[in-house]
Amino acid sequence: MTDGSVPIEDFIHAITTQLDRVQDALRLKSVNRPLTYALKDLSMELRVFVDVDAQGTVRFRTSAPNESGASVLNLGFTTITKPMIEENTVSLSAVRSTSLQELGVKPEEQRRLEQIGVHNVSQLNRLENSAGARAIARLSDVSMDRLKDILVRARPQVRGIVAQPASPTLPGAGTPAPGPAKPAPGTSVSPLSPSVKLPANTPSIAIAPGAKRIGLIGKHLATDDSIPEVRIDNRALAVAAAGDDALWVDLPADFAGGSLEVRHGNGDVQAFDLRLDDGASRDGAGLGWAPVEE
Amino acid sequence: MSGRRDLADALLAYLGIVGESDHRGIEITELELNVPLEVTGRMRAGTFVIEGTAPHSRWKSGFLPAVHLTRLRVGLEPAEG
């Protein structure tokens, strides 16, 4: 930044930081007074020079003395209530989702995807589910081949299954999600027959008898608005905790082995043959299964 | 520019007009101010900060920062807790 200009986000953030300071100072006054004043609205008629840099970022600079030709930017700020904030901002869990940068998306591709409202893996998967990859490629101007590569990496996947260790801590798990998992939007849950026929290449996982809870370890598992639906022989399992890289589900008390099915939010379904084996480790070690990397 | 202050300081100074009521039975419940401010943005310790002050002078000069019109509306509210 050589000409004193900053990206528009930094500009707005700098103003809101000042307004927060004003509100905090007024709130402090109210400690010793029954009534206090609050700043209800602020509108500013700012004279700025607007520029778009080589990366396509809009930058603002306040006009200096003796400069003419500045644009007039009318900014209005008002106070909003907590419910209004919750209604108009993305949930914290959305922010928690794997970022595009972590996915290995190039900065230029990231900027293009952000322009169509995709800031993380969860949003990318949701958009693919509703609009399709071709529409994303066309609107973002990211090549179809490159987008397919990104979507494969963004796909939710269970890579291993472990029985809960003796310690009750849930590694990698996020928000507790008591009760059965809610179905992902856009996925229809067709009832399976109790005796589900699994394909021949279905991974077989052995766990020690008596395990009450299993952990599905993987990537991009829980999204901001849904968590995978997990079933054993067509019975929905209660999800104890869900995070981006782990999902912990409670096994039925009478569990004696069966077909484990994981229905992800993007419609993908993974199946496992879960069986009890006295020889399996009780602390969860060595029970993992992982598919070959793409 | 040692005279530069954060925009928040300028706004709090304006709001101080109503904040120091002597409680003799008359309270201002709402106030709207249309005031000019000299607003500039500058990097300070790696952070972009918006600064604002009352205009230096009512006279126009090519050496003074541009004046930006600002409208403030403040209202009385019950204190929290």
XYZ file of N, CA, C and O in Angstrom, chain B residues 20-56:
148
model
N -23.996 15.180 29.632
C -23.693 15.775 30.940
C -24.893 16.524 31.507
O -24.748 17.581 32.109
N -26.068 15.974 31.328
C -27.272 16.624 31.858
C -27.191 16.714 33.389
O -26.693 15.813 34.052
N -27.694 17.817 33.965
C -27.601 17.959 35.424
C -28.840 17.408 36.146
O -28.997 17.593 37.348
N -29.722 16.740 35.400
C -30.887 16.071 35.977
C -31.772 17.016 36.800
O -32.121 16.737 37.930
N -32.103 18.154 36.273
C -33.014 19.061 36.985
C -34.431 18.910 36.439
O -35.209 19.855 36.431
N -34.764 17.764 35.990
C -36.127 17.507 35.537
C -36.305 17.547 34.046
O -37.347 17.167 33.533
N -35.318 17.995 33.338
C -35.428 18.018 31.879
C -34.351 17.112 31.293
O -33.168 17.244 31.621
N -34.802 16.168 30.484
C -33.844 15.270 29.828
C -34.007 15.392 28.321
O -35.125 15.505 27.819
N -32.933 15.376 27.629
C -33.001 15.293 26.164
C -33.181 13.819 25.826
O -32.406 12.976 26.273
N -34.239 13.508 25.101
C -34.489 12.104 24.783
C -33.874 11.700 23.442
O -33.550 10.543 23.231
N -33.757 12.634 22.559
C -33.146 12.318 21.271
C -32.533 13.581 20.678
O -33.070 14.678 20.844
N -31.424 13.393 20.030
C -30.732 14.544 19.453
C -30.143 14.149 18.105
O -29.574 13.058 17.965
N -30.327 15.016 17.144
C -29.734 14.762 15.837
C -28.764 15.888 15.522
O -29.109 17.061 15.626
N -27.564 15.522 15.193
C -26.521 16.511 14.909
C -26.057 16.359 13.468
O -25.751 15.242 13.037
N -26.014 17.432 12.760
C -25.410 17.429 11.424
C -24.154 18.272 11.525
O -24.238 19.495 11.640
N -23.036 17.608 11.554
C -21.789 18.334 11.822
C -20.723 17.996 10.770
O -20.681 16.887 10.248
N -19.874 18.961 10.498
C -18.762 18.665 9.590
C -17.612 18.027 10.370
O -17.392 18.346 11.541
N -16.924 17.127 9.742
C -15.753 16.493 10.361
C -14.646 16.396 9.320
O -14.920 16.119 8.148
N -13.437 16.609 9.762
C -12.310 16.316 8.881
C -11.938 14.859 9.123
O -11.485 14.510 10.212
N -12.195 14.024 8.142
C -11.965 12.584 8.314
C -10.805 12.152 7.432
O -10.766 12.481 6.241
N -9.875 11.460 8.031
C -8.769 10.904 7.248
C -8.517 9.474 7.724
O -8.878 9.111 8.842
N -7.913 8.710 6.863
C -7.535 7.349 7.244
C -6.036 7.208 7.113
O -5.443 7.745 6.177
N -5.418 6.557 8.084
C -3.958 6.378 7.988
C -3.554 5.080 8.656
O -4.274 4.559 9.521
N -2.414 4.569 8.224
C -1.882 3.360 8.843
C -1.190 3.771 10.138
O -0.399 4.715 10.155
N -1.541 3.061 11.220
C -0.907 3.332 12.502
C -0.534 1.986 13.110
O -1.408 1.161 13.378
N 0.751 1.752 13.270
C 1.271 0.480 13.806
C 0.700 -0.711 13.036
O 0.277 -1.704 13.615
N 0.640 -0.572 11.726
C 0.205 -1.686 10.885
C -1.299 -1.832 10.769
O -1.780 -2.757 10.125
N -2.056 -0.948 11.401
C -3.512 -1.036 11.343
C -4.066 0.241 10.723
O -3.599 1.342 11.032
N -5.051 0.089 9.871
C -5.682 1.239 9.255
C -6.666 1.845 10.256
O -7.552 1.156 10.760
N -6.477 3.103 10.568
C -7.300 3.781 11.581
C -7.980 4.990 10.939
O -7.363 5.729 10.173
N -9.256 5.155 11.257
C -9.987 6.340 10.786
C -9.877 7.421 11.861
O -10.194 7.184 13.032
N -9.404 8.570 11.462
C -9.271 9.690 12.387
C -10.280 10.769 12.014
O -10.684 10.880 10.851
N -10.680 11.537 12.995
C -11.648 12.604 12.716
C -11.531 13.726 13.721
O -11.308 13.489 14.907
N -11.646 14.936 13.246
C -11.627 16.104 14.138
C -12.613 17.131 13.610
O -13.040 17.047 12.454
N -12.927 18.077 14.470
C -13.731 19.211 14.007
C -12.882 19.984 12.998
O -11.646 19.947 13.067
N -13.511 20.657 12.057
C -12.733 21.373 11.042
C -11.808 22.414 11.666
O -12.135 23.031 12.681
N -10.652 22.575 11.036
C -9.678 23.553 11.515
C -10.222 24.978 11.458
O -9.971 25.797 12.321
